[in-house]
């Protein structure tokens, strides 16, 4: 008898037939149940909370681009610490610019900017680069023979000097009127040589204008100055060149140590110049 027997040979399928006729796996009941529950949960979640799907595209490792810079707050600092402000500025400014703050002679550091924001003297807009806005009162102190008092330079707390050649100027406080700012500015910068209450604003001399330029104090950070200018008579101002000591440029915020880290003005140097030289 031949091998294999014919009856048996006919009953054996070939390999191809075996492969394509394998029985299909029957879904396991627990797997089907879990899949149905997951699908039902996803559908019901999106119906109850449509914003669930909207959040998905915003998942990113770079969270800075979703931050919104807070506007000036009178009730508290817009940044909790100078480090928080520095972290916010780093991706928005050239690295060499930020690194020069407080290092390059005549510049201030991030602690100064944080104090300005905290005291409401400065606002900053989230742009590229950020834009700093400051309201400044400028007092053209009048002297004899049509002379104007200007600050020729300043000595800073780090021992450096910076040239100024501009009339007495001071950043305004929140909700401060021009008259109040003038009185405070004269007291703070000339108070060591004059008596308080000796300022009279020249009627009709008020001028308001806008100026935008690169900041000398914070390189790389553009600044918009809202200038409030007045002419004034101030009694008791020396007729020769003189210098004065600064009267507390910054306030101590809840006993923080940031005042010691900030670069502050220590001395002002003053001289009389002709009004024509300021126009040139």
mmCIF file of C-alpha atoms in Angstrom:
data_model
loop_
_atom_site.group_PDB
_atom_site.id
_atom_site.type_symbol
_atom_site.label_atom_id
_atom_site.label_comp_id
_atom_site.label_asym_id
_atom_site.label_seq_id
_atom_site.Cartn_x
_atom_site.Cartn_y
_atom_site.Cartn_z
ATOM 1 C CA UNK A 1 0.000 0.000 0.000
ATOM 2 C CA UNK A 2 1.235 3.423 -0.955
ATOM 3 C CA UNK A 3 2.032 5.995 1.583
ATOM 4 C CA UNK A 4 0.236 8.104 2.522
ATOM 5 C CA UNK A 5 -3.028 6.374 1.896
ATOM 6 C CA UNK A 6 -5.194 8.086 -0.696
ATOM 7 C CA UNK A 7 -8.112 8.528 1.619
ATOM 8 C CA UNK A 8 -5.942 10.329 4.089
ATOM 9 C CA UNK A 9 -4.140 12.432 1.438
ATOM 10 C CA UNK A 10 -7.405 13.874 0.200
ATOM 11 C CA UNK A 11 -8.387 14.956 3.636
ATOM 12 C CA UNK A 12 -5.221 17.004 4.240
ATOM 13 C CA UNK A 13 -5.481 20.666 3.089
ATOM 14 C CA UNK A 14 -2.469 22.426 1.654
ATOM 15 C CA UNK A 15 -0.491 25.063 3.611
ATOM 16 C CA UNK A 16 -2.192 28.003 1.836
ATOM 17 C CA UNK A 17 -5.596 26.691 2.666
ATOM 18 C CA UNK A 18 -4.636 26.261 6.273
ATOM 19 C CA UNK A 19 -3.353 29.817 6.586
ATOM 20 C CA UNK A 20 -6.384 31.559 5.086
ATOM 21 C CA UNK A 21 -8.937 29.433 6.824
ATOM 22 C CA UNK A 22 -7.682 29.822 10.352
ATOM 23 C CA UNK A 23 -10.521 30.564 12.709
ATOM 24 C CA UNK A 24 -10.862 34.271 13.516
ATOM 25 C CA UNK A 25 -10.151 35.156 17.144
ATOM 26 C CA UNK A 26 -13.226 35.733 19.182
ATOM 27 C CA UNK A 27 -13.054 39.049 21.083
ATOM 28 C CA UNK A 28 -12.568 38.515 24.764
ATOM 29 C CA UNK A 29 -15.547 39.820 26.732
ATOM 30 C CA UNK A 30 -13.479 41.924 29.221
ATOM 31 C CA UNK A 31 -11.654 43.664 26.340
ATOM 32 C CA UNK A 32 -14.909 44.509 24.576
ATOM 33 C CA UNK A 33 -16.362 45.812 27.803
ATOM 34 C CA UNK A 34 -13.365 48.068 28.587
ATOM 35 C CA UNK A 35 -13.253 49.455 25.042
ATOM 36 C CA UNK A 36 -16.947 50.338 25.155
ATOM 37 C CA UNK A 37 -16.605 52.037 28.540
ATOM 38 C CA UNK A 38 -13.585 54.129 27.341
ATOM 39 C CA UNK A 39 -15.390 55.239 24.193
ATOM 40 C CA UNK A 40 -18.515 56.153 26.129
ATOM 41 C CA UNK A 41 -16.480 58.194 28.639
ATOM 42 C CA UNK A 42 -14.679 60.138 25.876
ATOM 43 C CA UNK A 43 -17.919 60.988 24.034
ATOM 44 C CA UNK A 44 -19.768 62.021 27.172
ATOM 45 C CA UNK A 45 -16.788 64.129 28.379
ATOM 46 C CA UNK A 46 -16.610 66.150 25.180
ATOM 47 C CA UNK A 47 -20.365 66.783 25.243
ATOM 48 C CA UNK A 48 -20.395 67.971 28.828
ATOM 49 C CA UNK A 49 -17.209 70.029 28.501
ATOM 50 C CA UNK A 50 -16.508 71.194 24.932
ATOM 51 C CA UNK A 51 -13.375 73.022 26.141
ATOM 52 C CA UNK A 52 -11.775 69.634 26.867
ATOM 53 C CA UNK A 53 -10.784 69.244 23.225
ATOM 54 C CA UNK A 54 -9.747 72.902 22.882
ATOM 55 C CA UNK A 55 -7.030 72.535 25.517
ATOM 56 C CA UNK A 56 -5.223 69.813 23.596
ATOM 57 C CA UNK A 57 -3.422 72.010 21.011
ATOM 58 C CA UNK A 58 -1.979 74.204 23.812
ATOM 59 C CA UNK A 59 0.138 71.479 25.371
ATOM 60 C CA UNK A 60 3.677 72.756 24.939
ATOM 61 C CA UNK A 61 7.004 72.607 26.703
ATOM 62 C CA UNK A 62 7.440 76.335 26.077
ATOM 63 C CA UNK A 63 4.911 77.830 28.464
ATOM 64 C CA UNK A 64 6.316 81.348 28.227
ATOM 65 C CA UNK A 65 4.483 82.098 24.987
ATOM 66 C CA UNK A 66 1.150 81.676 26.771
ATOM 67 C CA UNK A 67 2.005 84.077 29.596
ATOM 68 C CA UNK A 68 0.310 87.462 29.671
ATOM 69 C CA UNK A 69 2.276 90.278 31.221
ATOM 70 C CA UNK A 70 0.144 91.851 33.938
ATOM 71 C CA UNK A 71 -0.553 95.542 33.682
ATOM 72 C CA UNK A 72 0.571 97.958 36.340
ATOM 73 C CA UNK A 73 -1.009 97.140 39.654
ATOM 74 C CA UNK A 74 -1.342 99.648 42.446
ATOM 75 C CA UNK A 75 -2.230 96.996 44.998
ATOM 76 C CA UNK A 76 0.926 94.914 44.657
ATOM 77 C CA UNK A 77 3.875 93.974 42.457
ATOM 78 C CA UNK A 78 2.964 92.520 39.030
ATOM 79 C CA UNK A 79 5.878 90.097 39.478
ATOM 80 C CA UNK A 80 6.378 88.327 42.782
ATOM 81 C CA UNK A 81 10.155 88.705 42.758
ATOM 82 C CA UNK A 82 12.924 90.267 40.645
ATOM 83 C CA UNK A 83 13.849 86.724 39.584
ATOM 84 C CA UNK A 84 10.334 86.209 38.180
ATOM 85 C CA UNK A 85 10.726 89.428 36.184
ATOM 86 C CA UNK A 86 14.174 88.351 34.968
ATOM 87 C CA UNK A 87 12.819 84.976 33.839
ATOM 88 C CA UNK A 88 10.068 86.749 31.907
ATOM 89 C CA UNK A 89 12.501 89.157 30.227
ATOM 90 C CA UNK A 90 15.154 86.615 29.171
ATOM 91 C CA UNK A 91 13.329 85.150 26.146
ATOM 92 C CA UNK A 92 12.123 88.622 25.096
ATOM 93 C CA UNK A 93 15.393 90.595 25.090
ATOM 94 C CA UNK A 94 18.788 90.055 23.466
ATOM 95 C CA UNK A 95 20.919 88.128 25.933
ATOM 96 C CA UNK A 96 23.806 90.600 25.741
ATOM 97 C CA UNK A 97 21.457 93.503 26.545
ATOM 98 C CA UNK A 98 20.005 91.975 29.703
ATOM 99 C CA UNK A 99 23.446 90.827 30.830
ATOM 100 C CA UNK A 100 24.710 94.425 30.703
ATOM 101 C CA UNK A 101 22.119 95.728 33.176
ATOM 102 C CA UNK A 102 23.836 96.907 36.329
ATOM 103 C CA UNK A 103 27.231 95.952 34.874
ATOM 104 C CA UNK A 104 27.710 98.575 32.185
ATOM 105 C CA UNK A 105 28.484 101.937 33.862
ATOM 106 C CA UNK A 106 25.424 104.156 34.157
ATOM 107 C CA UNK A 107 22.885 101.334 33.828
ATOM 108 C CA UNK A 108 20.424 99.954 36.363
ATOM 109 C CA UNK A 109 19.605 96.311 37.084
ATOM 110 C CA UNK A 110 16.508 94.125 37.135
ATOM 111 C CA UNK A 111 15.933 94.967 40.819
ATOM 112 C CA UNK A 112 15.461 98.618 39.830
ATOM 113 C CA UNK A 113 12.901 97.727 37.183
ATOM 114 C CA UNK A 114 11.087 95.443 39.614
ATOM 115 C CA UNK A 115 10.897 98.256 42.178
ATOM 116 C CA UNK A 116 9.599 100.681 39.534
ATOM 117 C CA UNK A 117 6.868 98.217 38.561
ATOM 118 C CA UNK A 118 6.047 97.474 42.190
ATOM 119 C CA UNK A 119 5.691 101.151 43.069
ATOM 120 C CA UNK A 120 3.569 101.829 39.977
ATOM 121 C CA UNK A 121 6.095 104.184 38.388
ATOM 122 C CA UNK A 122 6.447 102.023 35.279
ATOM 123 C CA UNK A 123 4.245 99.814 33.135
ATOM 124 C CA UNK A 124 5.507 97.228 30.691
ATOM 125 C CA UNK A 125 3.742 95.789 27.644
ATOM 126 C CA UNK A 126 4.283 92.265 26.360
ATOM 127 C CA UNK A 127 5.652 92.927 22.881
ATOM 128 C CA UNK A 128 8.824 92.012 21.017
ATOM 129 C CA UNK A 129 10.801 93.548 22.592
ATOM 130 C CA UNK A 130 8.683 94.622 25.586
ATOM 131 C CA UNK A 131 7.852 98.328 25.801
ATOM 132 C CA UNK A 132 8.297 100.220 29.054
ATOM 133 C CA UNK A 133 6.145 103.310 29.642
ATOM 134 C CA UNK A 134 6.948 105.989 32.204
ATOM 135 C CA UNK A 135 5.154 109.217 33.135
ATOM 136 C CA UNK A 136 7.797 111.829 33.923
ATOM 137 C CA UNK A 137 7.437 115.324 35.320
ATOM 138 C CA UNK A 138 10.059 117.782 34.070
ATOM 139 C CA UNK A 139 10.607 121.005 36.022
ATOM 140 C CA UNK A 140 12.416 123.806 34.243
ATOM 141 C CA UNK A 141 13.668 125.781 37.229
ATOM 142 C CA UNK A 142 14.005 129.428 36.139
ATOM 143 C CA UNK A 143 16.978 131.560 37.142
ATOM 144 C CA UNK A 144 18.385 135.011 36.474
ATOM 145 C CA UNK A 145 19.179 136.199 32.946
ATOM 146 C CA UNK A 146 17.006 133.559 31.298
ATOM 147 C CA UNK A 147 19.022 130.680 32.763
ATOM 148 C CA UNK A 148 17.627 127.183 33.354
ATOM 149 C CA UNK A 149 18.802 124.754 36.011
ATOM 150 C CA UNK A 150 19.930 121.404 34.586
ATOM 151 C CA UNK A 151 21.271 118.252 36.124
ATOM 152 C CA UNK A 152 24.667 117.778 34.497
ATOM 153 C CA UNK A 153 25.347 114.293 35.866
ATOM 154 C CA UNK A 154 24.553 111.784 38.615
ATOM 155 C CA UNK A 155 26.631 109.648 40.925
ATOM 156 C CA UNK A 156 25.179 106.165 41.438
ATOM 157 C CA UNK A 157 25.429 103.837 44.416
ATOM 158 C CA UNK A 158 27.926 101.611 42.581
ATOM 159 C CA UNK A 159 30.318 104.559 42.307
ATOM 160 C CA UNK A 160 29.756 105.187 38.599
ATOM 161 C CA UNK A 161 28.653 108.460 37.013
ATOM 162 C CA UNK A 162 26.261 109.110 34.182
ATOM 163 C CA UNK A 163 25.777 112.281 32.170
ATOM 164 C CA UNK A 164 22.330 113.848 32.115
ATOM 165 C CA UNK A 165 22.171 117.476 30.930
ATOM 166 C CA UNK A 166 18.443 117.835 31.389
ATOM 167 C CA UNK A 167 16.115 119.830 33.663
ATOM 168 C CA UNK A 168 15.025 118.380 36.983
ATOM 169 C CA UNK A 169 12.996 115.254 36.203
ATOM 170 C CA UNK A 170 11.231 112.618 38.259
ATOM 171 C CA UNK A 171 9.057 109.580 37.536
ATOM 172 C CA UNK A 172 5.463 110.174 38.597
ATOM 173 C CA UNK A 173 3.637 108.025 41.144
ATOM 174 C CA UNK A 174 0.238 106.410 40.443
ATOM 175 C CA UNK A 175 -2.688 108.858 40.675
ATOM 176 C CA UNK A 176 -0.298 111.756 41.306
ATOM 177 C CA UNK A 177 -1.170 115.158 39.849
ATOM 178 C CA UNK A 178 1.424 117.231 38.021
ATOM 179 C CA UNK A 179 1.435 119.793 40.856
ATOM 180 C CA UNK A 180 2.031 117.069 43.445
ATOM 181 C CA UNK A 181 4.766 115.506 41.329
ATOM 182 C CA UNK A 182 6.510 118.872 40.915
ATOM 183 C CA UNK A 183 6.521 119.515 44.667
ATOM 184 C CA UNK A 184 7.813 116.005 45.416
ATOM 185 C CA UNK A 185 10.497 116.145 42.706
ATOM 186 C CA UNK A 186 11.876 119.459 43.954
ATOM 187 C CA UNK A 187 11.868 118.219 47.544
ATOM 188 C CA UNK A 188 13.608 114.929 46.741
ATOM 189 C CA UNK A 189 16.308 116.335 44.462
ATOM 190 C CA UNK A 190 16.838 119.866 45.813
ATOM 191 C CA UNK A 191 15.573 119.446 49.370
ATOM 192 C CA UNK A 192 19.050 119.418 50.875
ATOM 193 C CA UNK A 193 19.673 123.028 49.781
ATOM 194 C CA UNK A 194 16.246 124.709 49.801
ATOM 195 C CA UNK A 195 13.309 125.069 52.166
ATOM 196 C CA UNK A 196 10.118 123.120 51.412
ATOM 197 C CA UNK A 197 7.145 125.045 50.070
ATOM 198 C CA UNK A 198 9.258 127.382 47.940
ATOM 199 C CA UNK A 199 8.003 126.251 44.509
ATOM 200 C CA UNK A 200 5.730 128.253 42.209
ATOM 201 C CA UNK A 201 4.665 126.908 38.817
ATOM 202 C CA UNK A 202 4.616 129.487 36.014
ATOM 203 C CA UNK A 203 0.975 129.804 34.838
ATOM 204 C CA UNK A 204 0.350 128.495 31.314
ATOM 205 C CA UNK A 205 3.741 126.767 31.077
ATOM 206 C CA UNK A 206 2.461 123.180 31.137
ATOM 207 C CA UNK A 207 3.327 121.085 28.072
ATOM 208 C CA UNK A 208 2.675 117.385 27.493
ATOM 209 C CA UNK A 209 4.458 115.323 24.842
ATOM 210 C CA UNK A 210 5.494 111.750 24.037
ATOM 211 C CA UNK A 211 8.991 110.484 23.327
ATOM 212 C CA UNK A 212 10.097 106.972 22.401
ATOM 213 C CA UNK A 213 13.736 105.935 22.476
ATOM 214 C CA UNK A 214 16.118 103.253 23.674
ATOM 215 C CA UNK A 215 16.577 103.266 27.420
ATOM 216 C CA UNK A 216 19.971 104.295 28.782
ATOM 217 C CA UNK A 217 19.126 102.708 32.141
ATOM 218 C CA UNK A 218 17.976 99.370 30.662
ATOM 219 C CA UNK A 219 19.799 98.687 27.351
ATOM 220 C CA UNK A 220 17.704 96.803 24.823
ATOM 221 C CA UNK A 221 14.410 97.765 26.451
ATOM 222 C CA UNK A 222 12.632 100.540 24.508
ATOM 223 C CA UNK A 223 10.874 103.183 26.573
ATOM 224 C CA UNK A 224 7.983 105.546 25.936
ATOM 225 C CA UNK A 225 8.157 108.700 28.023
ATOM 226 C CA UNK A 226 4.995 110.664 28.698
ATOM 227 C CA UNK A 227 6.568 114.013 29.572
ATOM 228 C CA UNK A 228 4.727 116.583 31.692
ATOM 229 C CA UNK A 229 6.823 119.749 31.551
ATOM 230 C CA UNK A 230 6.396 122.986 33.529
ATOM 231 C CA UNK A 231 8.429 126.100 34.251
ATOM 232 C CA UNK A 232 8.815 126.981 37.914
ATOM 233 C CA UNK A 233 10.389 129.459 40.285
ATOM 234 C CA UNK A 234 12.168 127.847 43.215
ATOM 235 C CA UNK A 235 13.419 130.012 46.046
ATOM 236 C CA UNK A 236 16.779 129.427 47.664
ATOM 237 C CA UNK A 237 18.530 127.651 44.790
ATOM 238 C CA UNK A 238 22.279 128.469 44.748
ATOM 239 C CA UNK A 239 23.385 130.716 41.898
ATOM 240 C CA UNK A 240 26.603 128.748 41.320
ATOM 241 C CA UNK A 241 27.085 125.117 40.341
ATOM 242 C CA UNK A 242 26.235 122.786 43.233
ATOM 243 C CA UNK A 243 25.370 119.199 44.130
ATOM 244 C CA UNK A 244 22.637 117.615 46.248
ATOM 245 C CA UNK A 245 22.046 114.263 47.912
ATOM 246 C CA UNK A 246 19.174 112.034 46.769
ATOM 247 C CA UNK A 247 16.295 111.664 49.221
ATOM 248 C CA UNK A 248 15.246 107.965 49.160
ATOM 249 C CA UNK A 249 14.824 107.099 45.494
ATOM 250 C CA UNK A 250 12.883 103.898 46.285
ATOM 251 C CA UNK A 251 10.566 102.871 49.086
ATOM 252 C CA UNK A 252 11.233 99.825 51.257
ATOM 253 C CA UNK A 253 8.566 97.318 50.186
ATOM 254 C CA UNK A 254 7.566 95.324 53.259
ATOM 255 C CA UNK A 255 11.103 95.156 54.553
ATOM 256 C CA UNK A 256 12.545 93.454 51.457
ATOM 257 C CA UNK A 257 16.245 93.505 50.707
ATOM 258 C CA UNK A 258 15.751 94.583 47.089
ATOM 259 C CA UNK A 259 16.700 98.180 47.916
ATOM 260 C CA UNK A 260 20.230 97.078 48.708
ATOM 261 C CA UNK A 261 20.535 95.211 45.402
ATOM 262 C CA UNK A 262 19.182 98.058 43.259
ATOM 263 C CA UNK A 263 21.452 100.708 41.755
ATOM 264 C CA UNK A 264 20.292 104.024 43.195
ATOM 265 C CA UNK A 265 21.208 107.678 42.701
ATOM 266 C CA UNK A 266 23.341 109.105 45.505
ATOM 267 C CA UNK A 267 24.224 112.594 44.262
ATOM 268 C CA UNK A 268 22.926 115.095 41.725
ATOM 269 C CA UNK A 269 25.207 117.672 40.097
ATOM 270 C CA UNK A 270 23.559 120.907 38.955
ATOM 271 C CA UNK A 271 24.509 123.845 36.757
ATOM 272 C CA UNK A 272 22.831 126.853 35.149
ATOM 273 C CA UNK A 273 22.651 127.018 31.350
ATOM 274 C CA UNK A 274 20.981 129.332 28.871
ATOM 275 C CA UNK A 275 17.541 128.337 27.712
ATOM 276 C CA UNK A 276 18.808 128.404 24.107
ATOM 277 C CA UNK A 277 21.270 125.588 24.825
ATOM 278 C CA UNK A 278 18.378 123.287 25.799
ATOM 279 C CA UNK A 279 16.598 123.910 22.520
ATOM 280 C CA UNK A 280 19.640 123.006 20.414
#
